[in-house]
PDB file of C-alpha atoms in Angstrom:
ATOM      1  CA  UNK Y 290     184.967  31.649  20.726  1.00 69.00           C
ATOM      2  CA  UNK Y 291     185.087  30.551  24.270  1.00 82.00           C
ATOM      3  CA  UNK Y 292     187.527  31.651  27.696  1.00 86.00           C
ATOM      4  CA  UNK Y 293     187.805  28.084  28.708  1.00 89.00           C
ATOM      5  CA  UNK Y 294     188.141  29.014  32.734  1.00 89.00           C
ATOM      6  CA  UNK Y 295     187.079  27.349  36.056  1.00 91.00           C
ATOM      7  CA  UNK Y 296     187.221  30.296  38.045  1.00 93.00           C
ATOM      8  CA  UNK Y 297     183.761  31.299  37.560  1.00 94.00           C
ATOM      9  CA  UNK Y 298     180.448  31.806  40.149  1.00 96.00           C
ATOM     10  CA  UNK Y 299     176.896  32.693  39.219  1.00 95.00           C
ATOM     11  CA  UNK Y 300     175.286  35.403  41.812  1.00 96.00           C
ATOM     12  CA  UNK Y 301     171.646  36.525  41.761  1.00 96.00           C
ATOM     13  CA  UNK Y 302     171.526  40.350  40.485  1.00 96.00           C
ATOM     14  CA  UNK Y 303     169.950  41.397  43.530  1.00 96.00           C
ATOM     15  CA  UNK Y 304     173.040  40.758  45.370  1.00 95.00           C
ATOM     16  CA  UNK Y 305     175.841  41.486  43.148  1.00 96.00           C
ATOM     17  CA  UNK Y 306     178.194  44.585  44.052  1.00 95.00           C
ATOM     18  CA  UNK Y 307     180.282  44.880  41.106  1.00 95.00           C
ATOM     19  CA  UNK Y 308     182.843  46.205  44.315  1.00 95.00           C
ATOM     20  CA  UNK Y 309     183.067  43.144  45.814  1.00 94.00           C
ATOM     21  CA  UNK Y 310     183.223  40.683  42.407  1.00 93.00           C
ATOM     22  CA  UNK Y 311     186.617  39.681  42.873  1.00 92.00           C
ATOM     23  CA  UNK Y 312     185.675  39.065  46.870  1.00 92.00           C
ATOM     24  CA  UNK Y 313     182.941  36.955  45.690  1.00 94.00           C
ATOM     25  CA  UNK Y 314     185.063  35.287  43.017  1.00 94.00           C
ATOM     26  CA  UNK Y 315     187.808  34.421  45.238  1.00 93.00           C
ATOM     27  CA  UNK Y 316     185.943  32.835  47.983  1.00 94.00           C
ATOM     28  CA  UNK Y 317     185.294  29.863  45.051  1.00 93.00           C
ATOM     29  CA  UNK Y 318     188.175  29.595  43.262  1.00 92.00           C
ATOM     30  CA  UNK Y 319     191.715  30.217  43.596  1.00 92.00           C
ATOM     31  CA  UNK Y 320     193.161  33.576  41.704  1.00 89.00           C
ATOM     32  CA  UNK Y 321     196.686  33.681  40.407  1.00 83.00           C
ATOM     33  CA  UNK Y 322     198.786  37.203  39.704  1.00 76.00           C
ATOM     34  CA  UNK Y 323     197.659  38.572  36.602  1.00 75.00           C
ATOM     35  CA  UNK Y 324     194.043  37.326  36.984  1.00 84.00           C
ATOM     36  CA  UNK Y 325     191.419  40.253  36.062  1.00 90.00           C
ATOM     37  CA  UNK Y 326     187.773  39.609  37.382  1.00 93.00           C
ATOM     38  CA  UNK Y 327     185.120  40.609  35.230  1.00 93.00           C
ATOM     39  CA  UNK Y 328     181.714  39.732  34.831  1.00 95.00           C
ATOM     40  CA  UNK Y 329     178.331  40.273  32.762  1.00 95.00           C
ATOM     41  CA  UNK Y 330     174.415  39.931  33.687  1.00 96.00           C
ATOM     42  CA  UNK Y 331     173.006  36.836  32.750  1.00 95.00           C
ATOM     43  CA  UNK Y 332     169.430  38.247  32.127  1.00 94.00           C
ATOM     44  CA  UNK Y 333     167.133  35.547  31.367  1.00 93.00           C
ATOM     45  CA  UNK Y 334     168.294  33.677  34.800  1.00 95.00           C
ATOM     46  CA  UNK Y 335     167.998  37.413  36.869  1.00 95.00           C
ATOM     47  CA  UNK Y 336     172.042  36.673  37.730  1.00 96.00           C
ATOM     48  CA  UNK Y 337     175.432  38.332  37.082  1.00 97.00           C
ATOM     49  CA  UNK Y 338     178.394  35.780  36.140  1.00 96.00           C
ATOM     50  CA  UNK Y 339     181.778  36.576  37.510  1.00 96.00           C
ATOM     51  CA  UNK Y 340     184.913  35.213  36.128  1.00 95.00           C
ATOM     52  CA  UNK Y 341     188.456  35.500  35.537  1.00 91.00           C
ATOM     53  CA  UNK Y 342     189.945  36.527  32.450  1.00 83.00           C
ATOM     54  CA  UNK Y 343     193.363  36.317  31.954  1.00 65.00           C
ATOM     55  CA  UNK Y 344     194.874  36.549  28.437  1.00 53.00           C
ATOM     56  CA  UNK Y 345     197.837  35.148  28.945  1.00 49.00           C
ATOM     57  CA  UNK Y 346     196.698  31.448  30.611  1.00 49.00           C
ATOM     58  CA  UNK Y 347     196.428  28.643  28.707  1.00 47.00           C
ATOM     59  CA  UNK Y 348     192.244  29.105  29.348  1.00 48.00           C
ATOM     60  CA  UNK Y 349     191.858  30.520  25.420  1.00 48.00           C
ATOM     61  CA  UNK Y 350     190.753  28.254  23.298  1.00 48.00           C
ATOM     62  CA  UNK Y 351     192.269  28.411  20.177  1.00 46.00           C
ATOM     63  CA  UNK Y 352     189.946  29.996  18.284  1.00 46.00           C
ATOM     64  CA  UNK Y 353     190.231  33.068  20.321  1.00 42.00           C
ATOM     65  CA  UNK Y 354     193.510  34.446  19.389  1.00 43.00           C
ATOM     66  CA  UNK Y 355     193.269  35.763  16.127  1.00 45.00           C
ATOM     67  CA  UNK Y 356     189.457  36.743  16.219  1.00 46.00           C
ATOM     68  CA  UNK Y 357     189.880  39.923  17.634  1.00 52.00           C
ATOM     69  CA  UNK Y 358     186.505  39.473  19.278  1.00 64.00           C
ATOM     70  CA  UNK Y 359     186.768  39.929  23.358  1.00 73.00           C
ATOM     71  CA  UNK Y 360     185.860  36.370  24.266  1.00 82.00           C
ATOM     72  CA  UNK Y 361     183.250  35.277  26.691  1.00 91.00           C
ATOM     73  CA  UNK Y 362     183.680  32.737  29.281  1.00 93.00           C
ATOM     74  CA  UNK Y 363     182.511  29.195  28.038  1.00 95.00           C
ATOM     75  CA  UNK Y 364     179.568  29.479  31.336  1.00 96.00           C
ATOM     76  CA  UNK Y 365     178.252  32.389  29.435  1.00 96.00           C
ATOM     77  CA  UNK Y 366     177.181  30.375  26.076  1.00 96.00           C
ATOM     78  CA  UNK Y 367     175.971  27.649  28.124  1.00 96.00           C
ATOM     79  CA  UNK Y 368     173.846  29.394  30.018  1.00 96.00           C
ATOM     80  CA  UNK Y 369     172.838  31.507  27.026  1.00 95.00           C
ATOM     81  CA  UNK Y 370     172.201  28.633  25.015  1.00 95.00           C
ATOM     82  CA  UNK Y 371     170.138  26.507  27.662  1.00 96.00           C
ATOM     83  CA  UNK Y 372     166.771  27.628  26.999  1.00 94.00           C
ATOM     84  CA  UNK Y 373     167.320  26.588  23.247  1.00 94.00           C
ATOM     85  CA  UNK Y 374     167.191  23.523  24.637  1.00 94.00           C
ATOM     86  CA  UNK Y 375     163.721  22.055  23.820  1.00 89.00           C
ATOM     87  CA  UNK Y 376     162.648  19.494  26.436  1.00 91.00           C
ATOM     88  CA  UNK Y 377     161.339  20.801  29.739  1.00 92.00           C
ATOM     89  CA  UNK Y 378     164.268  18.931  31.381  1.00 93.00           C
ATOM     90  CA  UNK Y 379     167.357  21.195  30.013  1.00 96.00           C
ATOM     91  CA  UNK Y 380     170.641  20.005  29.995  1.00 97.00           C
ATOM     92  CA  UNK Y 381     173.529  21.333  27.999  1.00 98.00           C
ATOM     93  CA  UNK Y 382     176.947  21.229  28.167  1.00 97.00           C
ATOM     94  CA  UNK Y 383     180.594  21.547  26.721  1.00 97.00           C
ATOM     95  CA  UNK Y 384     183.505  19.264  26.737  1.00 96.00           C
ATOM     96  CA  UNK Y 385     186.751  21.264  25.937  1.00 92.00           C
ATOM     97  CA  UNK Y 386     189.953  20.701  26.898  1.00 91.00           C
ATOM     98  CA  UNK Y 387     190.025  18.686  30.196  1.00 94.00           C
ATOM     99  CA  UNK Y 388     186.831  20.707  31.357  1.00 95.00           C
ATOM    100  CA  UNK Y 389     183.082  20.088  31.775  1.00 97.00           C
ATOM    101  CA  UNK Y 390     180.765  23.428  31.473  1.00 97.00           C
ATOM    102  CA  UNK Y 391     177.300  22.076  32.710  1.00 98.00           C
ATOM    103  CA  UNK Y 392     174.021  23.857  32.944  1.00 97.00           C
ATOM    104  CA  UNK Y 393     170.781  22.507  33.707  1.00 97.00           C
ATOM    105  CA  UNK Y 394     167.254  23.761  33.820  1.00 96.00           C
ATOM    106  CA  UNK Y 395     163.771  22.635  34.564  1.00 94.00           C
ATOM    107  CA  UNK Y 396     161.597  24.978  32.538  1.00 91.00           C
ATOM    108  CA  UNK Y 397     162.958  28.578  33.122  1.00 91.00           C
ATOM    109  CA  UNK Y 398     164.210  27.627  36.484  1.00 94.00           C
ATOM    110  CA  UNK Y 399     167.938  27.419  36.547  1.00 96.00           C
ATOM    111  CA  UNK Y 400     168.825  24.225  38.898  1.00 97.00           C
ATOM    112  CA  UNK Y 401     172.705  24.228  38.309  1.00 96.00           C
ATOM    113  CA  UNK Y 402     175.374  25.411  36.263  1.00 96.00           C
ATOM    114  CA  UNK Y 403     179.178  24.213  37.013  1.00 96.00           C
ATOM    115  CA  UNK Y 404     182.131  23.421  36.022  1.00 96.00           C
ATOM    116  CA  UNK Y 405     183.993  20.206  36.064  1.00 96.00           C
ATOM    117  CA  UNK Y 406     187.701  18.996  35.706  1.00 96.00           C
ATOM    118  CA  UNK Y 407     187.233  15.911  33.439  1.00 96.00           C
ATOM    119  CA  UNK Y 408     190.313  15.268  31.160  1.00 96.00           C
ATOM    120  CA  UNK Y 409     188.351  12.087  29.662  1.00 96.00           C
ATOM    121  CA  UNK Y 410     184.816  11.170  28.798  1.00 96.00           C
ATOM    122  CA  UNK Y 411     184.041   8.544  31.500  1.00 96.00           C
ATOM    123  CA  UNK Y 412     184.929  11.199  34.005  1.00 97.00           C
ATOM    124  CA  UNK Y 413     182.529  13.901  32.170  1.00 97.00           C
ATOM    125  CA  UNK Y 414     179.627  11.286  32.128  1.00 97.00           C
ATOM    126  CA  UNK Y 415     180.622  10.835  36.163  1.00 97.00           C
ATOM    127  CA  UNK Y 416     179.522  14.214  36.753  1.00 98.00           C
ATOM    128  CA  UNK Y 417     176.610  14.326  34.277  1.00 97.00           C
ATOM    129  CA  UNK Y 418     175.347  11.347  36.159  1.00 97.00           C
ATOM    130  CA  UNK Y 419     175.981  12.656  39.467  1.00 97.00           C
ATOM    131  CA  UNK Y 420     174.257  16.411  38.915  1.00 97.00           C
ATOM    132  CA  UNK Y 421     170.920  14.576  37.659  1.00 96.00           C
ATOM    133  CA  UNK Y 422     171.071  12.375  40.623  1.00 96.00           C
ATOM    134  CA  UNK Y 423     171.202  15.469  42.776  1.00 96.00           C
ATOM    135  CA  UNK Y 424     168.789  16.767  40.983  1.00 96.00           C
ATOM    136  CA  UNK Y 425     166.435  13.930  41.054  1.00 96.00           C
ATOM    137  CA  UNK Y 426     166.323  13.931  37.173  1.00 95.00           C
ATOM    138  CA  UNK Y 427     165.697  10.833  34.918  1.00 94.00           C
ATOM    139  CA  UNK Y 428     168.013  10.506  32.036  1.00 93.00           C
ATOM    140  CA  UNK Y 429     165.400   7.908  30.411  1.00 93.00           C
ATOM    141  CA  UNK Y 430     163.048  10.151  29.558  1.00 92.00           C
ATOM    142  CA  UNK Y 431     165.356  13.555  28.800  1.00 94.00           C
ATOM    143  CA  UNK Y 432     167.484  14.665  26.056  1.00 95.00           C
ATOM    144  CA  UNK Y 433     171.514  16.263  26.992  1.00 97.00           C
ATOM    145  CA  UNK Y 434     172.725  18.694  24.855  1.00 97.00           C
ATOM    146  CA  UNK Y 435     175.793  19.655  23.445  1.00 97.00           C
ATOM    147  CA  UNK Y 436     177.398  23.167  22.008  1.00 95.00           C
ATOM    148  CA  UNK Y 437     180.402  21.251  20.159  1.00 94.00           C
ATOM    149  CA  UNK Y 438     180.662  17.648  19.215  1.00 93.00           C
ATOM    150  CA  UNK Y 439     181.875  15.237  21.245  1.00 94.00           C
ATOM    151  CA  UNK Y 440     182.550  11.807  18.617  1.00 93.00           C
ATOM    152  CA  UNK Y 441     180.205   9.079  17.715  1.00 94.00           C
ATOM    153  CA  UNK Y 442     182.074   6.713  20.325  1.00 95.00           C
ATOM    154  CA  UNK Y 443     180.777   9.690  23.414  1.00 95.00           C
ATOM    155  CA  UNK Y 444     177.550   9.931  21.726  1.00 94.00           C
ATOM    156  CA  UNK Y 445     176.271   6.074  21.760  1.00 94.00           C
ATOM    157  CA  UNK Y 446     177.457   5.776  25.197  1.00 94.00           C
ATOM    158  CA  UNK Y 447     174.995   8.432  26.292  1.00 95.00           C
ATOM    159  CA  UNK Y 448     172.468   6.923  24.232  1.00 93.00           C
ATOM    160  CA  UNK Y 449     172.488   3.670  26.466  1.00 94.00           C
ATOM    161  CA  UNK Y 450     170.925   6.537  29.462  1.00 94.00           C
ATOM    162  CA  UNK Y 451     169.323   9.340  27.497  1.00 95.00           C
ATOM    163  CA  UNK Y 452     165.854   9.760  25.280  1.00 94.00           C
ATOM    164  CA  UNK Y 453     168.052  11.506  22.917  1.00 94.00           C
ATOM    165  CA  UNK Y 454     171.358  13.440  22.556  1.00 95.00           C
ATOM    166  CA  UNK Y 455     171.514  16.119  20.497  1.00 95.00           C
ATOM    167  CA  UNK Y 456     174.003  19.207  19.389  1.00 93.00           C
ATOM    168  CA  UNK Y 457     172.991  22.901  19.562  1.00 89.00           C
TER     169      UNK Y 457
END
């Protein structure tokens, strides 16, 4: 159960003012009316993630609605999930609904975590490509993870770059 949103920014804990989170949210992404900030601590990074809910956008998945449960932003499972990644190079992600959640690590050090509009694959493996270039990351010799399937066609095209490719 996922808020699939955008408008979301990671801040170390040492300088988050929960005053100022929709200040710090809106310098980053673009609010509509009706947007509610909110955010939660994202301990094992020493960070606070802010985000936007808003119930009635289209940013639900579907899975949400009925639940009952208060959904978390899809950022939040990523970077929950990433140190159940087991290589030393972490990389997981999610590919939902014309968006790329991304979050890589290096050990316990957190080296990115972002979103990305891609409404197909080629343009999700454009920015998966691009983040481990900035990063100065070999895809030969790590393995990307996924939280949610992505098809057998999206897997053996990563295969041609990656060690391994693998679903949480």
């Amino acid at each position: 159960m996922s808020l699939l949103t955008s408008k979301c920014t990671l801040v170390p804990s040492n300088f988050f003012d929960p005053a100022k989170a929709f200040d710090v949210l809106s310098e980053v992404a673009d609010l509509d009316e009706g947007d509610q900030v909110r955010h939660i601590a994202i301990p094992s990074y020493d960070a606070v993630l802010v985000y936007c809910d808003n119930p009635e956008s289209s940013a639900y998945s579907k899975d949400n609605i009925s639940s009952g449960d208060i959904p978390m932003p899809e950022m939040f499972y990523i970077l929950r999930d990433l140190p159940r990644c087991s290589e030393y190079n972490k990389i997981l992600c999610s590919w939902r609904e014309g968006l790329l959640f991304m979050g890589i690590a290096q050990g316990k050090t957190l080296l990115l975590a972002n979103v990305f509009s891609a409404a197909d694959f080629t343009t999700a493996e454009y920015f998966i490509f691009l983040a481990l270039k900035s990063l100065q990351l070999n895809p030969e010799v790590s393995t990307i993870c996924w939280r949610f399937p992505i098809g057998v066609e999206n897997e053996m095209s990563l295969y041609r770059y990656f060690k391994a490719v693998e679903q949480l």
